Short mmCIF file of C-alpha atoms and ligand atoms in Angstrom, two decimals:
data_model
loop_
_atom_site.label_atom_id
_atom_site.label_comp_id
_atom_site.label_asym_id
_atom_site.label_seq_id
_atom_site.Cartn_x
_atom_site.Cartn_y
_atom_site.Cartn_z
CA MET A 1 -27.58 -0.61 -13.51
CA ARG A 2 -24.63 -0.72 -11.16
CA LEU A 3 -22.30 1.59 -13.11
CA GLU A 4 -24.69 4.46 -13.84
CA GLY A 5 -22.71 7.68 -14.29
CA LYS A 6 -19.33 5.95 -13.95
CA LYS A 7 -16.56 6.62 -16.46
CA ILE A 8 -14.08 3.88 -17.25
CA LEU A 9 -10.94 4.27 -19.32
CA LEU A 10 -10.09 0.89 -20.86
CA ILE A 11 -6.57 0.32 -22.17
CA ILE A 12 -6.48 -2.60 -24.60
CA GLY A 13 -3.05 -4.18 -24.95
CA GLY A 14 -1.77 -6.41 -27.73
CA GLY A 15 -2.74 -9.96 -26.84
CA ILE A 16 -5.07 -12.56 -28.25
CA ALA A 17 -7.34 -11.89 -25.23
CA ALA A 18 -8.08 -8.44 -26.69
CA TYR A 19 -11.21 -9.92 -28.27
CA LYS A 20 -12.58 -10.47 -24.73
CA SER A 21 -12.21 -6.71 -24.11
CA LEU A 22 -14.90 -6.09 -26.68
CA GLU A 23 -17.22 -8.14 -24.51
CA LEU A 24 -16.04 -6.18 -21.46
CA ILE A 25 -16.98 -2.89 -23.15
CA ARG A 26 -20.49 -4.23 -23.80
CA ALA A 27 -20.82 -5.53 -20.23
CA ILE A 28 -19.78 -2.17 -18.71
CA ARG A 29 -22.16 -0.24 -20.95
CA LYS A 30 -24.98 -2.64 -20.13
CA GLU A 31 -24.50 -1.65 -16.46
CA GLY A 32 -24.79 2.03 -17.42
CA GLY A 33 -21.05 2.84 -17.47
CA GLU A 34 -19.31 4.98 -20.07
CA VAL A 35 -16.18 3.53 -21.70
CA LYS A 36 -13.41 5.46 -23.38
CA THR A 37 -10.61 3.38 -24.86
CA ILE A 38 -6.94 3.45 -25.65
CA LEU A 39 -5.84 0.80 -28.12
CA THR A 40 -2.12 0.09 -28.26
CA LYS A 41 -0.37 -0.41 -31.59
CA ALA A 42 -0.02 -4.13 -30.82
CA GLY A 43 -3.70 -4.18 -29.79
CA THR A 44 -4.71 -3.19 -33.33
CA GLU A 45 -3.22 -6.51 -34.50
CA PHE A 46 -5.99 -8.32 -32.60
CA VAL A 47 -9.02 -6.00 -32.67
CA THR A 48 -9.81 -3.16 -35.04
CA PRO A 49 -10.28 0.46 -33.93
CA LEU A 50 -13.60 0.38 -35.74
CA SER A 51 -15.02 -2.47 -33.65
CA VAL A 52 -13.78 -0.83 -30.42
CA ALA A 53 -15.26 2.55 -31.45
CA SER A 54 -18.57 0.99 -32.50
CA LEU A 55 -18.99 -0.89 -29.22
CA SER A 56 -17.84 1.94 -26.95
CA GLY A 57 -19.65 4.65 -28.88
CA HIS A 58 -16.54 6.85 -28.60
CA HIS A 59 -13.43 7.74 -30.51
CA VAL A 60 -10.55 5.29 -29.90
CA TYR A 61 -7.34 6.93 -28.71
CA GLN A 62 -4.23 5.36 -30.23
CA ASP A 63 -1.33 7.72 -30.60
CA LEU A 64 0.52 9.93 -28.13
CA PHE A 65 1.57 12.29 -30.87
CA SER A 66 -1.66 12.36 -32.86
CA LEU A 67 -2.76 15.93 -33.43
CA THR A 68 -6.44 14.99 -33.70
CA ASP A 69 -6.38 12.87 -30.52
CA GLU A 70 -4.53 15.53 -28.53
CA THR A 71 -6.80 18.36 -29.66
CA GLU A 72 -9.93 16.35 -28.90
CA MET A 73 -8.68 15.33 -25.45
CA GLY A 74 -5.09 15.63 -24.21
CA HIS A 75 -3.50 12.49 -22.73
CA ILE A 76 -3.33 14.00 -19.26
CA GLU A 77 -7.00 14.88 -19.28
CA LEU A 78 -7.83 11.46 -20.71
CA SER A 79 -6.01 9.81 -17.81
CA ARG A 80 -7.84 11.88 -15.21
CA SER A 81 -11.36 12.23 -16.60
CA ALA A 82 -12.20 8.60 -15.83
CA ASP A 83 -13.27 7.24 -12.42
CA LEU A 84 -11.21 4.10 -12.98
CA VAL A 85 -8.55 2.89 -15.41
CA VAL A 86 -8.73 -0.76 -16.51
CA VAL A 87 -5.97 -2.45 -18.51
CA ALA A 88 -7.30 -5.55 -20.28
CA PRO A 89 -5.48 -7.43 -21.57
CA ALA A 90 -2.46 -6.28 -19.58
CA THR A 91 0.44 -7.74 -21.54
CA ALA A 92 3.85 -8.52 -20.03
CA ASP A 93 5.18 -5.50 -21.89
CA LEU A 94 2.55 -3.06 -20.59
CA MET A 95 3.00 -4.35 -17.05
CA ALA A 96 6.79 -3.98 -17.27
CA LYS A 97 6.43 -0.43 -18.56
CA ALA A 98 3.98 0.50 -15.80
CA ALA A 99 6.19 -1.09 -13.12
CA GLN A 100 9.20 0.87 -14.35
CA GLY A 101 7.32 4.12 -14.90
CA LEU A 102 8.15 4.24 -18.61
CA ALA A 103 6.14 6.63 -20.76
CA ASN A 104 6.94 6.02 -24.40
CA ASP A 105 3.46 5.58 -25.86
CA LEU A 106 -0.08 6.71 -25.12
CA ALA A 107 -0.99 3.70 -22.90
CA SER A 108 2.12 3.88 -20.68
CA THR A 109 2.05 7.69 -20.49
CA THR A 110 -1.58 7.57 -19.41
CA LEU A 111 -0.78 5.01 -16.70
CA LEU A 112 1.97 7.26 -15.37
CA ALA A 113 -0.13 10.42 -15.53
CA THR A 114 -3.31 9.10 -13.95
CA ASP A 115 -4.40 9.95 -10.42
CA LYS A 116 -7.13 7.30 -10.46
CA ARG A 117 -7.20 3.68 -9.32
CA VAL A 118 -5.86 1.22 -11.88
CA LEU A 119 -6.94 -2.39 -12.36
CA MET A 120 -5.00 -4.76 -14.61
CA ALA A 121 -6.15 -8.07 -16.07
CA PRO A 122 -2.93 -9.81 -17.12
CA ALA A 123 -2.91 -12.11 -20.15
CA MET A 124 0.15 -13.86 -21.45
CA ASN A 125 1.82 -17.19 -22.03
CA VAL A 126 2.30 -19.21 -18.83
CA ARG A 127 6.13 -19.07 -19.01
CA MET A 128 6.01 -15.32 -19.50
CA TRP A 129 3.71 -14.99 -16.47
CA LEU A 130 5.88 -17.21 -14.26
CA HIS A 131 9.14 -15.58 -15.36
CA PRO A 132 10.89 -13.89 -12.42
CA ALA A 133 10.96 -10.60 -14.36
CA THR A 134 7.16 -10.56 -14.68
CA GLN A 135 6.71 -11.62 -11.06
CA ARG A 136 9.02 -8.77 -9.99
CA ASN A 137 6.88 -6.37 -12.00
CA VAL A 138 3.70 -7.82 -10.44
CA ALA A 139 5.14 -7.20 -6.96
CA CYS A 140 6.05 -3.60 -7.92
CA LEU A 141 2.61 -2.93 -9.35
CA LYS A 142 0.89 -4.31 -6.24
CA GLN A 143 3.14 -2.17 -4.08
CA ASP A 144 2.10 0.87 -6.11
CA GLY A 145 -1.52 0.05 -5.24
CA ILE A 146 -2.55 -1.35 -8.64
CA GLY A 147 -5.23 -4.04 -8.41
CA LEU A 148 -4.69 -7.27 -10.35
CA ILE A 149 -7.54 -9.41 -11.62
CA GLY A 150 -6.45 -12.94 -12.51
CA PRO A 151 -4.87 -14.33 -14.55
CA ASP A 152 -6.94 -17.51 -14.74
CA GLU A 153 -5.49 -20.94 -15.15
CA GLY A 154 -6.35 -23.15 -18.11
CA ALA A 155 -5.60 -24.10 -21.69
CA MET A 156 -4.04 -21.21 -23.56
CA ALA A 157 -4.23 -20.06 -27.16
CA CYS A 158 -0.57 -21.03 -27.60
CA GLY A 159 -1.34 -24.65 -26.67
CA GLU A 160 0.22 -24.57 -23.19
CA PHE A 161 -1.59 -24.96 -19.88
CA GLY A 162 -1.31 -22.94 -16.66
CA PRO A 163 -1.85 -19.43 -15.28
CA GLY A 164 -1.89 -16.68 -17.90
CA ARG A 165 -5.39 -16.58 -19.36
CA MET A 166 -7.12 -13.25 -19.01
CA ALA A 167 -9.95 -13.26 -16.45
CA GLU A 168 -13.40 -13.54 -17.98
CA PRO A 169 -15.04 -10.20 -18.87
CA LEU A 170 -17.87 -10.75 -16.36
CA ALA A 171 -15.36 -11.44 -13.57
CA ILE A 172 -13.52 -8.21 -14.49
CA LEU A 173 -16.87 -6.39 -14.53
CA GLU A 174 -17.62 -7.50 -10.95
CA VAL A 175 -14.24 -6.19 -9.71
CA VAL A 176 -14.85 -2.91 -11.55
CA ILE A 177 -18.24 -2.57 -9.84
CA ALA A 178 -16.83 -3.51 -6.42
CA THR A 179 -13.94 -1.04 -6.82
CA LEU A 180 -16.17 1.82 -7.87
CA SER A 181 -18.84 1.21 -5.27
CA ALA A 182 -16.38 0.67 -2.43
CA PRO A 183 -15.20 4.19 -1.55
CA ALA A 184 -18.27 5.78 -0.01
CA SER A 185 -19.37 2.71 1.89
CA LEU A 186 -16.24 1.73 3.83
CA PRO A 187 -15.48 3.12 7.31
CA LEU A 188 -12.07 4.62 6.45
CA SER A 189 -12.74 5.66 2.85
CA GLY A 190 -10.98 8.88 1.93
CA LYS A 191 -8.69 8.67 4.97
CA HIS A 192 -4.91 8.43 4.89
CA VAL A 193 -3.32 6.23 7.55
CA VAL A 194 0.44 6.15 8.13
CA ILE A 195 1.83 3.17 10.07
CA THR A 196 5.33 2.26 11.21
CA SER A 197 6.12 -1.41 11.71
CA GLY A 198 8.92 -3.85 12.46
CA PRO A 199 12.33 -3.27 14.03
CA THR A 200 15.03 -0.89 12.95
CA HIS A 201 18.57 -1.98 12.18
CA GLU A 202 21.19 0.46 13.40
CA PRO A 203 24.52 -0.08 11.63
CA ILE A 204 27.73 -0.66 13.58
CA ASP A 205 29.76 -1.05 10.40
CA PRO A 206 28.82 -2.14 6.86
CA VAL A 207 28.22 -5.74 7.96
CA ARG A 208 26.96 -5.52 11.56
CA TYR A 209 23.96 -3.88 13.14
CA ILE A 210 21.97 -3.52 16.35
CA ALA A 211 18.50 -5.04 16.05
CA ASN A 212 15.57 -6.21 18.16
CA ARG A 213 13.07 -9.05 18.08
CA SER A 214 10.09 -7.20 16.58
CA SER A 215 8.47 -9.28 13.83
CA GLY A 216 6.31 -6.50 12.36
CA LYS A 217 3.27 -8.80 12.54
CA GLN A 218 1.11 -6.37 14.50
CA GLY A 219 1.96 -3.29 12.43
CA HIS A 220 1.50 -5.14 9.14
CA ALA A 221 -1.84 -6.54 10.38
CA ILE A 222 -3.00 -2.98 11.17
CA ALA A 223 -1.97 -1.86 7.67
CA ARG A 224 -3.99 -4.71 6.15
CA ALA A 225 -7.02 -3.96 8.35
CA ALA A 226 -6.90 -0.22 7.55
CA ALA A 227 -6.66 -0.94 3.80
CA LYS A 228 -9.58 -3.37 4.09
CA ALA A 229 -11.53 -0.58 5.78
CA GLY A 230 -10.99 1.59 2.70
CA ALA A 231 -8.10 3.80 3.88
CA ARG A 232 -5.15 4.82 1.76
CA VAL A 233 -2.34 3.28 3.76
CA THR A 234 1.35 4.13 3.84
CA LEU A 235 3.27 1.46 5.73
CA ILE A 236 6.81 2.37 6.70
CA SER A 237 8.50 -0.86 7.54
CA GLY A 238 11.83 -1.73 9.06
CA PRO A 239 13.52 -4.99 7.95
CA VAL A 240 10.97 -7.83 8.30
CA THR A 241 10.46 -11.19 6.63
CA LEU A 242 6.75 -10.54 6.03
CA PRO A 243 5.32 -9.98 2.55
CA ASP A 244 4.10 -6.47 1.69
CA PRO A 245 0.35 -6.26 2.40
CA GLU A 246 -1.72 -5.92 -0.77
CA GLY A 247 -3.16 -2.56 -1.70
CA VAL A 248 -0.82 -0.75 0.70
CA GLN A 249 2.03 1.55 -0.22
CA VAL A 250 5.07 0.11 1.56
CA ILE A 251 8.23 2.10 2.15
CA HIS A 252 11.15 -0.04 3.31
CA VAL A 253 13.69 1.54 5.62
CA GLU A 254 16.60 0.26 7.69
CA ASP A 255 17.23 2.64 10.55
CA ALA A 256 15.40 5.08 12.82
CA ARG A 257 16.49 8.24 11.04
CA ALA A 258 15.31 6.91 7.66
CA MET A 259 12.03 5.86 9.29
CA LEU A 260 11.43 9.37 10.66
CA GLN A 261 12.21 10.90 7.27
CA ALA A 262 9.80 8.51 5.50
CA VAL A 263 7.03 9.30 8.02
CA GLU A 264 7.51 13.04 7.54
CA GLN A 265 7.40 12.61 3.78
CA ALA A 266 4.21 10.54 3.99
CA LEU A 267 2.30 13.28 5.89
CA PRO A 268 -0.30 14.76 5.92
CA ALA A 269 -2.39 11.92 7.30
CA ASP A 270 -5.62 11.55 9.23
CA VAL A 271 -4.14 8.94 11.53
CA ALA A 272 -0.57 7.92 12.36
CA ILE A 273 0.07 4.66 14.19
CA PHE A 274 3.54 4.00 15.54
CA CYS A 275 3.90 0.29 15.92
CA ALA A 276 7.59 -0.04 15.06
CA ALA A 277 10.09 -1.13 17.69
CA VAL A 278 12.49 1.70 16.95
CA ALA A 279 15.97 1.30 18.40
CA ASP A 280 16.41 3.91 21.10
CA TRP A 281 20.11 4.25 20.34
CA ARG A 282 22.38 4.07 17.34
CA VAL A 283 26.14 3.82 17.07
CA ALA A 284 27.55 7.34 17.33
CA SER A 285 29.92 6.98 14.41
CA ALA A 286 29.14 3.83 12.42
CA GLY A 287 32.26 2.76 10.53
CA THR A 288 32.33 2.84 6.75
CA GLN A 289 34.72 -0.13 6.84
CA LYS A 290 34.34 -3.44 8.65
CA ILE A 291 35.77 -3.21 12.16
CA LYS A 292 38.72 -5.61 12.41
CA LYS A 293 39.51 -7.77 15.42
CA GLU A 294 42.20 -5.85 17.27
CA LYS A 295 44.72 -7.38 19.64
CA ALA A 296 43.83 -4.66 22.15
CA GLY A 297 40.48 -6.39 22.77
CA PRO A 298 36.87 -5.71 21.83
CA PRO A 299 36.09 -2.27 20.39
CA HIS A 300 34.35 0.32 22.48
CA ILE A 301 31.06 1.18 20.80
CA GLU A 302 29.65 4.55 21.72
CA LEU A 303 25.89 4.97 21.42
CA THR A 304 23.87 8.09 20.80
CA GLU A 305 20.12 8.63 21.06
CA ASN A 306 17.87 8.15 18.04
CA PRO A 307 15.07 10.60 17.27
CA ASP A 308 11.79 9.58 18.91
CA ILE A 309 9.54 9.34 15.86
CA LEU A 310 6.27 9.14 17.79
CA ALA A 311 7.12 12.10 20.01
CA THR A 312 8.38 14.15 17.06
CA ILE A 313 5.16 13.68 15.09
CA ALA A 314 2.85 13.99 18.13
CA GLN A 315 4.48 17.32 19.00
CA ALA A 316 4.85 18.62 15.44
CA LYS A 317 3.72 22.19 14.83
CA THR A 318 2.62 21.48 11.25
CA HIS A 319 0.97 18.42 9.77
CA ARG A 320 0.32 16.78 13.15
CA PRO A 321 -2.23 14.08 12.26
CA PRO A 322 -5.50 14.59 14.18
CA LEU A 323 -5.12 11.12 15.71
CA VAL A 324 -1.66 9.96 16.79
CA ILE A 325 -1.41 6.47 18.28
CA GLY A 326 1.63 4.97 19.98
CA PHE A 327 2.43 1.50 21.26
CA ALA A 328 3.99 0.66 24.57
CA ALA A 329 5.63 -2.71 25.00
CA GLU A 330 6.12 -3.19 28.73
CA THR A 331 7.33 -6.00 30.94
CA GLU A 332 5.94 -4.69 34.25
CA HIS A 333 3.47 -2.06 35.57
CA VAL A 334 2.03 -2.12 32.05
CA LEU A 335 -0.77 0.45 32.50
CA ALA A 336 1.19 2.91 34.62
CA HIS A 337 4.22 2.89 32.32
CA ALA A 338 2.04 3.16 29.21
CA GLN A 339 0.08 6.12 30.61
CA ALA A 340 3.31 7.90 31.53
CA LYS A 341 4.58 7.26 27.99
CA ARG A 342 1.38 8.68 26.45
CA ILE A 343 1.67 11.86 28.47
CA LYS A 344 5.42 12.25 27.91
CA LYS A 345 5.23 11.70 24.16
CA GLN A 346 1.91 13.59 23.81
CA CYS A 347 0.12 11.08 21.64
CA ASP A 348 -3.66 10.73 21.74
CA TRP A 349 -3.96 7.00 22.29
CA ILE A 350 -1.54 4.36 23.36
CA VAL A 351 -1.89 0.64 22.83
CA ALA A 352 -0.11 -1.10 25.69
CA ASN A 353 0.94 -4.71 25.69
CA ASP A 354 2.69 -6.99 28.10
CA VAL A 355 5.83 -8.37 26.50
CA SER A 356 7.26 -10.05 29.58
CA PRO A 357 8.62 -13.53 28.73
CA ALA A 358 5.73 -15.07 30.72
CA SER A 359 3.15 -13.44 28.40
CA GLY A 360 4.65 -15.26 25.40
CA VAL A 361 3.42 -12.62 22.95
CA MET A 362 6.75 -11.32 21.56
CA GLY A 363 7.06 -12.47 17.96
CA GLY A 364 3.94 -14.65 18.29
CA ASP A 365 0.62 -14.44 16.50
CA GLN A 366 -1.41 -13.27 19.49
CA ASN A 367 -1.49 -10.20 21.68
CA THR A 368 -3.18 -9.00 24.88
CA VAL A 369 -3.58 -5.24 24.71
CA HIS A 370 -5.00 -2.33 26.65
CA LEU A 371 -6.17 0.74 24.77
CA LEU A 372 -5.53 3.96 26.69
CA ARG A 373 -7.49 7.00 25.52
CA GLY A 374 -6.88 9.80 27.95
CA GLU A 375 -7.85 8.38 31.34
CA THR A 376 -10.09 5.73 29.77
CA VAL A 377 -8.64 2.24 29.60
CA SER A 378 -10.16 -0.62 27.62
CA SER A 379 -8.57 -4.02 28.18
CA TRP A 380 -9.06 -6.53 25.41
CA PRO A 381 -8.79 -10.30 25.85
CA LEU A 382 -5.98 -12.37 24.28
CA MET A 383 -6.61 -12.14 20.54
CA ASP A 384 -4.91 -12.89 17.23
CA LYS A 385 -2.89 -9.91 16.02
CA THR A 386 -5.26 -9.68 13.03
CA ALA A 387 -8.24 -9.37 15.41
CA VAL A 388 -6.40 -6.74 17.48
CA ALA A 389 -5.73 -4.82 14.24
CA GLU A 390 -9.37 -5.00 13.17
CA ALA A 391 -10.63 -3.93 16.60
CA LEU A 392 -8.21 -0.98 16.63
CA VAL A 393 -9.24 0.08 13.12
CA HIS A 394 -12.88 -0.14 14.21
CA GLU A 395 -12.19 2.19 17.16
CA ILE A 396 -10.30 4.59 14.86
CA ALA A 397 -13.19 4.70 12.39
CA LEU A 398 -15.64 5.44 15.22
CA ALA A 399 -13.41 8.22 16.59
CA LEU A 400 -12.98 9.85 13.17
CA LYS A 401 -16.72 9.69 12.56
CA THR A 402 -17.45 11.29 15.93
CA SER A 403 -14.90 14.06 15.41
CA SER A 404 -16.20 14.82 11.90
CA HIS A 405 -19.74 15.11 13.33
CA GLU A 406 -18.47 17.40 16.09
CA ASN A 407 -16.77 19.64 13.53
CA GLN A 408 -19.89 19.99 11.39
N1 CTP B 501 8.99 5.08 19.24
C1 CTP B 501 9.35 5.88 18.18
N2 CTP B 501 10.65 6.27 18.03
C2 CTP B 501 11.59 5.87 18.94
C3 CTP B 501 11.22 5.07 20.02
C4 CTP B 501 9.91 4.68 20.14
O1 CTP B 501 8.49 6.23 17.35
N3 CTP B 501 12.83 6.27 18.77
C5 CTP B 501 7.58 4.73 19.41
C6 CTP B 501 7.24 3.28 19.21
O2 CTP B 501 6.89 3.02 17.88
C7 CTP B 501 6.04 3.12 20.14
C8 CTP B 501 6.34 4.07 21.28
O3 CTP B 501 7.23 5.02 20.74
O4 CTP B 501 4.85 3.56 19.54
C9 CTP B 501 6.87 3.45 22.52
O5 CTP B 501 8.10 2.93 22.33
P1 CTP B 501 9.04 2.42 23.55
O6 CTP B 501 10.28 1.93 22.91
O7 CTP B 501 8.27 1.48 24.38
O8 CTP B 501 9.23 3.77 24.33
P2 CTP B 501 10.50 4.38 24.93
O9 CTP B 501 10.26 5.83 24.95
O10 CTP B 501 11.69 3.91 24.22
O11 CTP B 501 10.47 3.85 26.42
P3 CTP B 501 11.25 2.64 27.13
O12 CTP B 501 12.16 2.03 26.09
O13 CTP B 501 11.93 3.32 28.23
O14 CTP B 501 10.18 1.70 27.58
#
């Protein structure tokens, strides 16, 4: 019994696939899990409250303003008492409401009020699924950390063919089990990791900016690796062309000052990794109007220093993460410059890499790095950025484990 003692709140939306949710309830209970249910008004068109109640062995919650439902268990409590919230079938309407944060019925209010992980099993007509509006909502939901199961591809009840069928109940069950068994067993479970990535764009006027060649590949790879290791990850990204990593909360910013503000708002964290290539300078007084070509010649652009995000956080009096990691991109005297940077900025570790044109790493998929921890230097061979990210996350997990043992 792989779900012994686990509580699942199942929200059943109004789609023909709702009949499969009855099977899901049975499958969860067979594994020892407890299922409480919310049935939307549209859901009652496809399955009856009586069949849901009989199979779950519990009252079926249906109405936000029902006096009996609210006195038995308030909607806030209902949303928090479960270990996991599963929406199956997740209709286009329910997904749109959740993506927008609407709360105009019991199901949507519960999704907004919950502090638990949410899984959704979408089910809808293929055109509805492929519609840009639904795909926008899917992207929003993923960004908010909601897990999607399916949809499957195949013949649909409406006679069309393509993606949109709800995943099979047993497939949903396996994801439920994996999600609920994951936390304790992964190396960074329960840890919050904040990562900066990509370049910053510093405006000159509304149409021009100062930028650099950072691709964000390394920072994004670290975010993915940390999420895979079970951490809650907040990725603060400058403008990049990369997709948002799945299961990671991504905050998009343009310039250095916005990046610092987003990092401060994301704290507290157990680890902060500063991978972004932050512009050292910004234009002192960026114009609100486009600078016109003057006869007097090119304009004089005055620069002023940007805040150093890494140094600010590493030297913060409150909420300094226990492990602060910086990056040092150097073109010569790599180790010496990186060590000086670590001491000056007061971070715990620094990951140094050689970005001289001869190294060929800038913007590429590979990296040769040295990890400086105090006076200890570990030099890693040329590796894919994904492998560098995984190796770094491994070292972080080991360090956190050691420090938690030391504190016991
Ligand atoms: N960094 C930062 N905020 C800045 C500048 C840099 O958070 N305004 C961080 C980077 O994310 C990286 C580290 O500091 O982790 C090193 O950045 P780098 O630009 O190499 O350091 P600088 O202090 O700017 O040194 P220099 O440009 O002289 O090499």
